Amino acid sequence: MKTHSLLKGTFILATAGLVAKFLGIFFRWPLIMLIGDEGIGYYQMSYPLYTFFIAVASGIPVAISKLISERRAVQDMEGIIQVFRKSILVMFIIGGGFTAFLLIFSKRLVNVFGWEAKSYYSLLGIALAPMFISLMSAFRGFFQGLQYMTPTAWSQLIEQAGRVVFGVGLAILLLPKGIEYSAGGAAFGATAGGIFGTIYLFYKYTKVKKELKIRKVRSNLEVLNKLLLTAIPISVGATVISIMSLIDSFLVPRKLLEAGLSGKEATILYGQLTGKAFVLVNVPLTVSMGLCLSLVPIITECFILNRRGELISKIETAMKFSMVVAIPSFLGLFVLAEPILSLVFPGHSEGYPILRYLSISIPFIVIFQTSTSILQGVDKYRVPVRNLMVGCIIKFIITFMLVPISYINIYGAIIGTTVGYIISSIMNVRTLEKSLGININYYDIIIKPAYAAVLMTIAVIFIYEKSFNIFLSNGLACIISIFSGLLIYSILVIIFKIMSYKYVRERLRGDKRREL
């Protein structure tokens, strides 16, 4: 079986994640054309409950990845299958229970959260997704623990393709019945994607199990106990992240009404924040998540085998790579917010200032994600939970106080998110330095990528303006400036010796077919 280096695994997952995100954008584009910002608002109001479930269940895949990595490090093949079987059982119970909960209490939840009544159909449409997403997540954790990232990558693409085809198709079919029905059909796409992704991963699992050559696996309740003890703190931390979205879903629309906006205006602004700005901000965060998924099993293996030198090297590489992605992403979205929204959502670029200011949060979210994965890999599960809870409380206070102010309104939620992640990321990094006794080289990790990113940004602005004047096309000018920026930044990263070309090339070619 092929195993992947940190950069190779990150590259595979990030590439698949980015393609999936672009498919998701193409999913949003026809939706916005069909149902507008108001319909997207209905769709997004129920979506945080789905992401809340993903957060509740997310600890299991990470725990699977970690525990399988531990057993792989000591060549315990039977233990690998024991972990996976218990995880499938747990995920089936969690996913099935959440699906049943949504189906039974959909109308009551709409009333409790104070959403528009028409968002009920979106909540109903997404209710079946948790069952299949939970099973798919267990399979992904299994492959990630083996440091074999290709099945996870393909499953992401298959899931998103199913989501786009079925979601958009149902949205078109149901549009004559009303915007709310169309939004509900779009929400059902998540279920379709989950079904197809699960089928693919099950097929890959049967092939890998044959390679492991294990015919009989004994039952081991201790595995279940360790799985839960590892997963619960991770899930709690991820749940806190989703709580930030839930805070926005029930607090922001209400507070916008207090700011003097009508119900429709509040829904539109909320749709622009969550259905446009967050969608685009999540594109660079996808690369970060690819890094994090690759990082946990690798950090775990170094930690279990007590390879301190390699552990510190992996941490420095991960932190540096995360900033190499995050800083230019922030600056690029900040300066090209309007052209990018016009490119992605032609004729519907309203809300570009929301994207511009939300992009400021990207580096802090990425730092928090990366440091959290490192802390999880060295058995510090509870620390990120505590730190994020502090950030969540700060976000709630800021959102509660600023959104009702008429001249701040929706930007109060953005300020709350950014400040919350600033505090949480600083606390995470401080804990990481103290617990492992390391000193992070901030100049190499942050300052040098920032120099390169600023120079790239200046070049991108110049190229965009010149291209627009020549072609008189926003779309063409935007695409030219973005790809030029990527090329210029890559060259600057090598010139500034942030990462050497030889190092990256060796790691990307670093697959070795070896025994588990």
Short mmCIF file of C-alpha atoms in Angstrom, two decimals:
data_model
loop_
_atom_site.label_atom_id
_atom_site.label_comp_id
_atom_site.label_asym_id
_atom_site.label_seq_id
_atom_site.Cartn_x
_atom_site.Cartn_y
_atom_site.Cartn_z
CA MET A 1 0.00 0.00 0.00
CA LYS A 2 1.19 3.52 -0.70
CA THR A 3 1.67 5.85 2.22
CA HIS A 4 2.09 9.60 1.85
CA SER A 5 4.48 12.18 3.29
CA LEU A 6 3.07 15.22 5.08
CA LEU A 7 3.30 17.51 2.03
CA LYS A 8 2.16 14.79 -0.39
CA GLY A 9 -0.83 13.90 1.77
CA THR A 10 -1.65 17.57 2.20
CA PHE A 11 -1.33 18.15 -1.55
CA ILE A 12 -3.68 15.26 -2.38
CA LEU A 13 -6.34 16.28 0.15
CA ALA A 14 -5.99 19.99 -0.57
CA THR A 15 -6.28 19.48 -4.34
CA ALA A 16 -9.38 17.31 -3.93
CA GLY A 17 -10.79 19.73 -1.39
CA LEU A 18 -10.25 22.71 -3.68
CA VAL A 19 -11.85 20.95 -6.64
CA ALA A 20 -14.74 20.00 -4.36
CA LYS A 21 -15.03 23.60 -3.20
CA PHE A 22 -15.11 24.86 -6.77
CA LEU A 23 -17.80 22.30 -7.52
CA GLY A 24 -19.58 23.69 -4.48
CA ILE A 25 -19.26 27.20 -5.88
CA PHE A 26 -20.75 25.99 -9.15
CA PHE A 27 -23.50 24.55 -6.97
CA ARG A 28 -24.09 27.96 -5.39
CA TRP A 29 -23.97 29.83 -8.70
CA PRO A 30 -27.08 28.25 -10.28
CA LEU A 31 -28.79 28.36 -6.88
CA ILE A 32 -28.26 32.11 -6.61
CA MET A 33 -29.43 32.49 -10.20
CA LEU A 34 -32.53 30.43 -9.35
CA ILE A 35 -33.51 31.56 -5.87
CA GLY A 36 -31.43 34.70 -5.18
CA ASP A 37 -30.05 35.88 -1.85
CA GLU A 38 -33.42 35.37 -0.17
CA GLY A 39 -33.56 31.68 -1.12
CA ILE A 40 -29.91 31.22 -0.13
CA GLY A 41 -30.86 32.73 3.22
CA TYR A 42 -33.51 30.00 3.71
CA TYR A 43 -30.99 27.35 2.69
CA GLN A 44 -28.30 28.70 5.02
CA MET A 45 -30.53 29.11 8.07
CA SER A 46 -30.90 25.35 8.46
CA TYR A 47 -27.36 24.53 7.33
CA PRO A 48 -25.66 25.29 10.69
CA LEU A 49 -27.61 22.41 12.26
CA TYR A 50 -26.10 20.08 9.68
CA THR A 51 -22.62 21.45 10.33
CA PHE A 52 -23.33 21.10 14.05
CA PHE A 53 -23.87 17.37 13.50
CA ILE A 54 -20.68 17.18 11.45
CA ALA A 55 -18.90 18.80 14.39
CA VAL A 56 -20.46 16.44 16.95
CA ALA A 57 -19.36 13.43 14.90
CA SER A 58 -16.02 14.86 13.74
CA GLY A 59 -14.09 13.64 16.76
CA ILE A 60 -14.61 10.02 15.72
CA PRO A 61 -12.74 10.21 12.36
CA VAL A 62 -9.84 12.09 13.98
CA ALA A 63 -9.79 9.57 16.83
CA ILE A 64 -9.88 6.70 14.31
CA SER A 65 -6.99 8.26 12.40
CA LYS A 66 -4.97 8.69 15.59
CA LEU A 67 -5.64 5.23 17.05
CA ILE A 68 -5.01 3.46 13.74
CA SER A 69 -1.78 5.43 13.34
CA GLU A 70 -0.69 4.26 16.80
CA ARG A 71 -1.39 0.61 15.93
CA ARG A 72 0.22 0.96 12.55
CA ALA A 73 3.39 2.32 14.18
CA VAL A 74 3.72 -0.92 16.24
CA GLN A 75 2.47 -3.19 13.40
CA ASP A 76 -0.75 -4.21 15.19
CA MET A 77 -2.85 -5.17 12.14
CA GLU A 78 -5.68 -6.76 14.10
CA GLY A 79 -5.94 -3.63 16.25
CA ILE A 80 -6.43 -1.52 13.11
CA ILE A 81 -9.57 -3.46 12.15
CA GLN A 82 -10.80 -3.50 15.77
CA VAL A 83 -10.67 0.29 15.87
CA PHE A 84 -12.48 0.62 12.56
CA ARG A 85 -15.30 -1.80 13.45
CA LYS A 86 -16.05 -0.05 16.72
CA SER A 87 -15.97 3.32 14.98
CA ILE A 88 -18.50 2.22 12.35
CA LEU A 89 -20.87 1.14 15.14
CA VAL A 90 -20.52 4.46 16.97
CA MET A 91 -20.96 6.53 13.82
CA PHE A 92 -24.04 4.55 12.76
CA ILE A 93 -25.67 5.24 16.12
CA ILE A 94 -24.76 8.96 16.07
CA GLY A 95 -25.75 9.53 12.44
CA GLY A 96 -28.99 7.56 12.65
CA GLY A 97 -29.97 9.27 15.88
CA PHE A 98 -29.38 12.75 14.48
CA THR A 99 -31.31 11.97 11.31
CA ALA A 100 -34.27 10.74 13.36
CA PHE A 101 -34.06 13.86 15.55
CA LEU A 102 -34.18 16.22 12.56
CA LEU A 103 -37.05 14.36 10.91
CA ILE A 104 -39.16 14.35 14.07
CA PHE A 105 -38.48 17.86 15.36
CA SER A 106 -37.94 19.92 12.16
CA LYS A 107 -40.89 22.28 12.63
CA ARG A 108 -40.21 22.74 16.31
CA LEU A 109 -36.55 23.58 15.64
CA VAL A 110 -37.55 26.28 13.14
CA ASN A 111 -39.73 27.89 15.82
CA VAL A 112 -37.13 27.55 18.58
CA PHE A 113 -34.41 29.25 16.52
CA GLY A 114 -36.77 31.92 15.24
CA TRP A 115 -36.00 31.20 11.59
CA GLU A 116 -38.25 32.12 8.71
CA ALA A 117 -40.99 29.47 8.45
CA LYS A 118 -40.01 28.75 4.85
CA SER A 119 -36.60 27.45 5.96
CA TYR A 120 -38.42 24.31 7.21
CA TYR A 121 -38.12 22.67 3.79
CA SER A 122 -34.34 23.11 3.75
CA LEU A 123 -34.05 21.53 7.18
CA LEU A 124 -36.24 18.62 6.05
CA GLY A 125 -34.19 18.21 2.88
CA ILE A 126 -30.92 17.90 4.77
CA ALA A 127 -32.26 15.61 7.53
CA LEU A 128 -31.19 12.30 5.93
CA ALA A 129 -27.61 13.41 5.27
CA PRO A 130 -26.17 12.71 8.77
CA MET A 131 -26.74 8.95 8.43
CA PHE A 132 -24.53 8.63 5.36
CA ILE A 133 -22.03 11.37 6.19
CA SER A 134 -21.28 9.61 9.50
CA LEU A 135 -20.46 6.30 7.79
CA MET A 136 -18.37 8.07 5.17
CA SER A 137 -16.43 9.90 7.90
CA ALA A 138 -15.52 6.62 9.60
CA PHE A 139 -14.07 5.22 6.38
CA ARG A 140 -12.10 8.44 5.84
CA GLY A 141 -10.60 8.23 9.32
CA PHE A 142 -9.52 4.65 8.59
CA PHE A 143 -7.62 5.60 5.44
CA GLN A 144 -6.11 8.73 6.97
CA GLY A 145 -4.77 6.69 9.88
CA LEU A 146 -2.96 4.50 7.36
CA GLN A 147 -1.53 7.71 5.81
CA TYR A 148 -3.24 6.73 2.56
CA MET A 149 -5.07 9.88 1.48
CA THR A 150 -6.20 9.02 -2.05
CA PRO A 151 -9.52 7.32 -1.11
CA THR A 152 -10.50 10.28 1.06
CA ALA A 153 -9.67 12.67 -1.78
CA TRP A 154 -11.74 10.75 -4.34
CA SER A 155 -14.65 10.40 -1.92
CA GLN A 156 -14.70 14.20 -1.48
CA LEU A 157 -14.98 14.66 -5.23
CA ILE A 158 -17.66 11.98 -5.59
CA GLU A 159 -19.63 13.41 -2.66
CA GLN A 160 -19.55 16.93 -4.04
CA ALA A 161 -20.38 15.83 -7.58
CA GLY A 162 -23.44 13.97 -6.30
CA ARG A 163 -24.40 16.98 -4.27
CA VAL A 164 -24.19 19.33 -7.26
CA VAL A 165 -26.04 17.08 -9.71
CA PHE A 166 -28.88 16.10 -7.39
CA GLY A 167 -29.06 19.37 -5.47
CA VAL A 168 -29.24 21.61 -8.53
CA GLY A 169 -31.48 19.16 -10.35
CA LEU A 170 -34.02 19.07 -7.53
CA ALA A 171 -33.81 22.85 -7.10
CA ILE A 172 -34.78 23.30 -10.75
CA LEU A 173 -37.57 20.71 -10.58
CA LEU A 174 -39.09 22.20 -7.41
CA LEU A 175 -38.74 25.88 -8.30
CA PRO A 176 -42.28 26.12 -9.77
CA LYS A 177 -43.65 25.20 -6.31
CA GLY A 178 -41.80 28.12 -4.69
CA ILE A 179 -38.36 29.37 -3.62
CA GLU A 180 -38.58 27.55 -0.28
CA TYR A 181 -39.22 24.17 -1.99
CA SER A 182 -36.33 24.77 -4.36
CA ALA A 183 -34.02 25.52 -1.42
CA GLY A 184 -35.19 22.27 0.22
CA GLY A 185 -34.37 20.29 -2.92
CA ALA A 186 -30.91 21.83 -3.00
CA ALA A 187 -30.39 20.80 0.63
CA PHE A 188 -31.20 17.18 -0.25
CA GLY A 189 -28.09 17.14 -2.44
CA ALA A 190 -26.00 16.59 0.72
CA THR A 191 -27.74 13.23 1.24
CA ALA A 192 -27.14 12.13 -2.36
CA GLY A 193 -23.46 13.03 -2.12
CA GLY A 194 -23.12 11.11 1.15
CA ILE A 195 -24.63 7.97 -0.36
CA PHE A 196 -22.28 7.91 -3.36
CA GLY A 197 -19.21 8.75 -1.27
CA THR A 198 -19.98 5.95 1.20
CA ILE A 199 -20.41 3.35 -1.58
CA TYR A 200 -17.01 4.27 -3.06
CA LEU A 201 -15.19 4.14 0.30
CA PHE A 202 -16.72 0.77 1.19
CA TYR A 203 -15.37 -0.63 -2.08
CA LYS A 204 -11.86 0.72 -1.31
CA TYR A 205 -12.03 -0.62 2.24
CA THR A 206 -12.67 -4.18 1.06
CA LYS A 207 -9.55 -4.00 -1.15
CA VAL A 208 -7.33 -2.63 1.63
CA LYS A 209 -8.60 -5.19 4.14
CA LYS A 210 -7.44 -7.95 1.80
CA GLU A 211 -3.96 -6.41 1.78
CA LEU A 212 -3.90 -6.49 5.57
CA LYS A 213 -4.47 -10.28 5.40
CA ILE A 214 -6.54 -10.47 8.56
CA ARG A 215 -9.19 -13.18 8.59
CA LYS A 216 -10.33 -13.17 12.22
CA VAL A 217 -10.70 -10.16 14.48
CA ARG A 218 -11.48 -10.55 18.18
CA SER A 219 -13.89 -8.22 19.93
CA ASN A 220 -12.19 -5.72 22.22
CA LEU A 221 -14.27 -3.36 24.37
CA GLU A 222 -11.12 -1.53 25.48
CA VAL A 223 -10.81 -0.23 21.91
CA LEU A 224 -14.30 1.29 22.15
CA ASN A 225 -13.45 2.96 25.45
CA LYS A 226 -10.24 4.47 24.08
CA LEU A 227 -12.01 5.55 20.90
CA LEU A 228 -14.63 7.46 22.88
CA LEU A 229 -12.12 8.94 25.33
CA THR A 230 -10.10 10.24 22.39
CA ALA A 231 -13.06 11.35 20.29
CA ILE A 232 -15.17 13.17 22.89
CA PRO A 233 -12.75 16.07 23.58
CA ILE A 234 -12.10 16.48 19.84
CA SER A 235 -15.83 16.45 19.10
CA VAL A 236 -16.49 18.98 21.84
CA GLY A 237 -13.90 21.29 20.29
CA ALA A 238 -15.39 20.92 16.82
CA THR A 239 -18.85 21.42 18.28
CA VAL A 240 -17.73 24.73 19.75
CA ILE A 241 -16.68 25.79 16.24
CA SER A 242 -20.11 24.92 14.89
CA ILE A 243 -21.67 26.76 17.80
CA MET A 244 -20.11 29.90 16.33
CA SER A 245 -22.17 29.26 13.19
CA LEU A 246 -25.25 28.50 15.24
CA ILE A 247 -24.73 31.77 17.13
CA ASP A 248 -24.82 33.58 13.81
CA SER A 249 -27.87 31.63 12.59
CA PHE A 250 -30.15 32.55 15.48
CA LEU A 251 -28.52 35.71 16.85
CA VAL A 252 -27.56 37.70 13.76
CA PRO A 253 -30.98 37.79 12.01
CA ARG A 254 -32.67 38.85 15.25
CA LYS A 255 -30.10 41.52 16.05
CA LEU A 256 -30.28 42.86 12.50
CA LEU A 257 -33.98 43.47 13.11
CA GLU A 258 -32.99 45.46 16.20
CA ALA A 259 -30.66 47.48 13.96
CA GLY A 260 -33.73 48.64 12.04
CA LEU A 261 -33.66 46.26 9.06
CA SER A 262 -36.74 44.49 7.72
CA GLY A 263 -37.04 40.70 7.89
CA LYS A 264 -36.23 40.37 4.20
CA GLU A 265 -33.22 42.71 4.45
CA ALA A 266 -31.89 40.73 7.42
CA THR A 267 -32.28 37.45 5.52
CA ILE A 268 -30.47 38.88 2.49
CA LEU A 269 -27.53 40.16 4.55
CA TYR A 270 -27.30 36.84 6.36
CA GLY A 271 -27.37 35.04 3.01
CA GLN A 272 -24.52 37.26 1.73
CA LEU A 273 -22.45 36.48 4.83
CA THR A 274 -22.98 32.71 4.95
CA GLY A 275 -23.91 31.88 1.36
CA LYS A 276 -21.25 33.98 -0.38
CA ALA A 277 -18.49 35.31 1.91
CA PHE A 278 -18.05 32.18 4.03
CA VAL A 279 -18.15 29.98 0.91
CA LEU A 280 -15.19 31.82 -0.62
CA VAL A 281 -13.29 32.13 2.65
CA ASN A 282 -13.63 28.36 3.06
CA VAL A 283 -11.65 27.77 -0.14
CA PRO A 284 -8.21 28.47 1.44
CA LEU A 285 -9.41 26.84 4.66
CA THR A 286 -9.83 23.65 2.61
CA VAL A 287 -6.08 23.57 2.03
CA SER A 288 -5.55 24.05 5.76
CA MET A 289 -7.92 21.18 6.54
CA GLY A 290 -6.02 18.96 4.11
CA LEU A 291 -2.87 19.76 6.08
CA CYS A 292 -4.59 19.04 9.38
CA LEU A 293 -5.96 15.67 8.25
CA SER A 294 -2.48 14.63 7.08
CA LEU A 295 -0.85 16.03 10.18
CA VAL A 296 -2.62 14.10 12.96
CA PRO A 297 -1.44 10.56 12.07
CA ILE A 298 2.09 11.73 11.23
CA ILE A 299 2.47 13.73 14.46
CA THR A 300 0.98 10.79 16.38
CA GLU A 301 3.50 8.35 14.89
CA CYS A 302 6.46 10.60 15.75
CA PHE A 303 5.09 11.12 19.26
CA ILE A 304 4.44 7.40 19.92
CA LEU A 305 7.90 6.38 18.67
CA ASN A 306 9.52 9.28 20.60
CA ARG A 307 11.17 10.84 17.54
CA ARG A 308 11.51 14.33 19.00
CA GLY A 309 13.69 15.79 16.25
CA GLU A 310 11.33 14.63 13.53
CA LEU A 311 8.33 15.79 15.57
CA ILE A 312 9.67 19.35 15.87
CA SER A 313 10.58 19.38 12.17
CA LYS A 314 7.03 18.32 11.19
CA ILE A 315 5.52 20.99 13.45
CA GLU A 316 7.66 23.74 11.94
CA THR A 317 6.90 22.57 8.40
CA ALA A 318 3.17 22.42 9.11
CA MET A 319 3.03 25.89 10.68
CA LYS A 320 5.09 27.40 7.88
CA PHE A 321 3.01 25.76 5.15
CA SER A 322 -0.21 26.92 6.79
CA MET A 323 0.95 30.54 6.73
CA VAL A 324 2.25 30.22 3.17
CA VAL A 325 -1.36 29.46 2.23
CA ALA A 326 -3.27 31.68 4.67
CA ILE A 327 -1.56 35.07 4.32
CA PRO A 328 -1.77 35.46 0.51
CA SER A 329 -5.32 34.08 0.59
CA PHE A 330 -6.34 36.82 3.02
CA LEU A 331 -4.67 39.60 1.03
CA GLY A 332 -5.95 38.29 -2.31
CA LEU A 333 -9.57 38.12 -1.15
CA PHE A 334 -9.25 41.49 0.58
CA VAL A 335 -8.09 43.43 -2.48
CA LEU A 336 -10.08 41.48 -5.09
CA ALA A 337 -13.30 40.94 -3.14
CA GLU A 338 -15.57 42.66 -5.64
CA PRO A 339 -13.98 41.23 -8.83
CA ILE A 340 -13.99 37.70 -7.37
CA LEU A 341 -17.63 37.88 -6.31
CA SER A 342 -18.53 39.26 -9.75
CA LEU A 343 -16.63 36.38 -11.35
CA VAL A 344 -18.17 33.65 -9.20
CA PHE A 345 -21.69 35.11 -8.99
CA PRO A 346 -22.21 37.14 -12.19
CA GLY A 347 -24.75 39.87 -11.66
CA HIS A 348 -24.96 39.06 -7.94
CA SER A 349 -21.80 40.60 -6.47
CA GLU A 350 -23.68 42.36 -3.67
CA GLY A 351 -22.03 41.93 -0.29
CA TYR A 352 -18.40 42.16 -1.42
CA PRO A 353 -17.44 44.38 1.59
CA ILE A 354 -18.60 41.48 3.82
CA LEU A 355 -16.15 39.16 2.01
CA ARG A 356 -13.38 41.75 2.20
CA TYR A 357 -13.51 42.11 5.99
CA LEU A 358 -14.26 38.47 6.71
CA SER A 359 -11.04 37.52 4.87
CA ILE A 360 -9.05 39.09 7.73
CA SER A 361 -10.00 36.10 9.88
CA ILE A 362 -8.35 33.55 7.54
CA PRO A 363 -4.78 33.51 9.02
CA PHE A 364 -6.10 33.19 12.57
CA ILE A 365 -8.51 30.38 11.71
CA VAL A 366 -5.69 28.54 9.92
CA ILE A 367 -3.29 28.97 12.85
CA PHE A 368 -5.95 27.63 15.18
CA GLN A 369 -6.72 24.63 12.95
CA THR A 370 -3.08 23.68 12.50
CA SER A 371 -2.09 24.07 16.15
CA THR A 372 -5.19 22.12 17.20
CA SER A 373 -4.18 19.16 15.01
CA ILE A 374 -0.66 19.22 16.47
CA LEU A 375 -2.00 19.30 20.03
CA GLN A 376 -4.35 16.41 19.25
CA GLY A 377 -1.44 14.41 17.85
CA VAL A 378 0.50 14.77 21.14
CA ASP A 379 -2.50 13.83 23.32
CA LYS A 380 -3.47 17.39 24.31
CA TYR A 381 -7.13 16.99 23.37
CA ARG A 382 -8.74 19.27 25.92
CA VAL A 383 -6.53 22.33 25.47
CA PRO A 384 -7.95 23.45 22.08
CA VAL A 385 -11.48 22.94 23.44
CA ARG A 386 -10.83 25.28 26.35
CA ASN A 387 -9.15 27.87 24.14
CA LEU A 388 -11.91 27.82 21.54
CA MET A 389 -14.61 28.11 24.20
CA VAL A 390 -12.94 31.33 25.34
CA GLY A 391 -12.99 32.58 21.74
CA CYS A 392 -16.62 31.53 21.34
CA ILE A 393 -17.69 33.48 24.43
CA ILE A 394 -15.86 36.56 23.15
CA LYS A 395 -17.53 36.18 19.75
CA PHE A 396 -20.96 35.94 21.34
CA ILE A 397 -20.44 39.09 23.42
CA ILE A 398 -19.12 41.12 20.48
CA THR A 399 -21.86 39.91 18.10
CA PHE A 400 -24.55 40.56 20.69
CA MET A 401 -23.32 44.12 21.32
CA LEU A 402 -22.31 45.29 17.82
CA VAL A 403 -24.85 43.84 15.35
CA PRO A 404 -27.80 45.90 16.72
CA ILE A 405 -25.84 49.11 16.04
CA SER A 406 -27.31 50.34 12.76
CA TYR A 407 -24.07 51.53 11.12
CA ILE A 408 -22.22 48.29 12.08
CA ASN A 409 -24.99 45.66 11.62
CA ILE A 410 -23.68 42.48 9.92
CA TYR A 411 -20.06 43.54 10.36
CA GLY A 412 -20.45 43.03 14.10
CA ALA A 413 -20.63 39.28 13.45
CA ILE A 414 -17.45 39.47 11.35
CA ILE A 415 -15.61 41.38 14.07
CA GLY A 416 -16.77 38.83 16.63
CA THR A 417 -15.54 35.89 14.53
CA THR A 418 -12.16 37.48 13.86
CA VAL A 419 -11.45 38.52 17.45
CA GLY A 420 -12.64 35.14 18.76
CA TYR A 421 -10.18 33.28 16.54
CA ILE A 422 -7.34 35.71 17.31
CA ILE A 423 -7.66 34.97 21.03
CA SER A 424 -8.06 31.21 20.53
CA SER A 425 -5.11 30.90 18.14
CA ILE A 426 -2.77 32.85 20.43
CA MET A 427 -3.73 30.62 23.37
CA ASN A 428 -3.20 27.48 21.28
CA VAL A 429 0.26 28.50 20.10
CA ARG A 430 1.36 29.50 23.60
CA THR A 431 0.26 26.11 24.94
CA LEU A 432 2.05 24.33 22.09
CA GLU A 433 5.32 26.10 22.86
CA LYS A 434 5.11 25.43 26.59
CA SER A 435 3.95 21.81 26.47
CA LEU A 436 6.58 20.70 23.91
CA GLY A 437 9.31 23.06 25.06
CA ILE A 438 9.86 24.59 21.63
CA ASN A 439 10.34 28.13 20.36
CA ILE A 440 8.47 28.87 17.15
CA ASN A 441 10.47 30.88 14.62
CA TYR A 442 7.89 33.58 13.87
CA TYR A 443 10.16 35.33 11.39
CA ASP A 444 10.41 32.29 9.11
CA ILE A 445 6.83 31.16 9.66
CA ILE A 446 4.92 34.47 9.50
CA ILE A 447 7.08 37.48 8.55
CA LYS A 448 8.78 36.03 5.47
CA PRO A 449 5.53 34.71 3.94
CA ALA A 450 3.97 38.10 4.71
CA TYR A 451 6.75 39.92 2.79
CA ALA A 452 6.19 37.66 -0.21
CA ALA A 453 2.40 38.01 0.02
CA VAL A 454 2.51 41.82 0.13
CA LEU A 455 4.73 41.98 -2.96
CA MET A 456 2.42 39.52 -4.71
CA THR A 457 -0.62 41.62 -3.78
CA ILE A 458 0.89 44.78 -5.25
CA ALA A 459 1.63 42.89 -8.46
CA VAL A 460 -1.89 41.41 -8.56
CA ILE A 461 -3.54 44.83 -8.25
CA PHE A 462 -1.36 46.18 -11.07
CA ILE A 463 -2.02 43.15 -13.31
CA TYR A 464 -5.78 43.27 -12.68
CA GLU A 465 -6.04 46.95 -13.59
CA LYS A 466 -3.92 46.56 -16.73
CA SER A 467 -5.80 43.42 -17.82
CA PHE A 468 -9.17 45.06 -17.26
CA ASN A 469 -8.15 48.09 -19.31
CA ILE A 470 -6.97 45.84 -22.15
CA PHE A 471 -9.77 43.22 -22.27
CA LEU A 472 -12.60 45.23 -20.67
CA SER A 473 -13.68 42.01 -18.95
CA ASN A 474 -13.76 41.57 -15.18
CA GLY A 475 -13.79 37.78 -15.43
CA LEU A 476 -10.75 37.56 -17.71
CA ALA A 477 -8.85 40.20 -15.74
CA CYS A 478 -9.63 38.43 -12.48
CA ILE A 479 -8.48 35.02 -13.73
CA ILE A 480 -5.28 36.46 -15.22
CA SER A 481 -4.41 38.35 -12.03
CA ILE A 482 -5.14 35.34 -9.76
CA PHE A 483 -2.97 32.91 -11.75
CA SER A 484 -0.26 35.54 -12.14
CA GLY A 485 -0.35 36.04 -8.39
CA LEU A 486 0.06 32.30 -7.78
CA LEU A 487 3.07 32.18 -10.08
CA ILE A 488 4.69 35.31 -8.62
CA TYR A 489 4.10 34.14 -5.05
CA SER A 490 5.56 30.69 -5.76
CA ILE A 491 8.71 32.30 -7.14
CA LEU A 492 8.96 34.65 -4.15
CA VAL A 493 8.58 31.73 -1.72
CA ILE A 494 11.65 30.13 -3.29
CA ILE A 495 13.62 33.42 -3.57
CA PHE A 496 12.97 34.26 0.09
CA LYS A 497 13.93 30.66 1.01
CA ILE A 498 10.63 30.13 2.80
CA MET A 499 10.54 26.66 1.25
CA SER A 500 13.12 25.24 -1.13
CA TYR A 501 12.09 23.82 -4.48
CA LYS A 502 14.16 20.69 -3.83
CA TYR A 503 12.45 20.04 -0.49
CA VAL A 504 8.95 20.39 -1.94
CA ARG A 505 9.80 18.25 -4.99
CA GLU A 506 11.25 15.45 -2.85
CA ARG A 507 8.24 15.43 -0.51
CA LEU A 508 5.73 15.44 -3.36
CA ARG A 509 7.56 12.49 -4.92
CA GLY A 510 8.00 10.90 -1.51
CA ASP A 511 5.54 8.00 -1.81
CA LYS A 512 7.04 4.67 -0.92
CA ARG A 513 5.26 1.39 -1.30
CA ARG A 514 5.90 -0.19 2.05
CA GLU A 515 4.27 -2.61 4.40
CA LEU A 516 1.82 -1.31 6.93
#
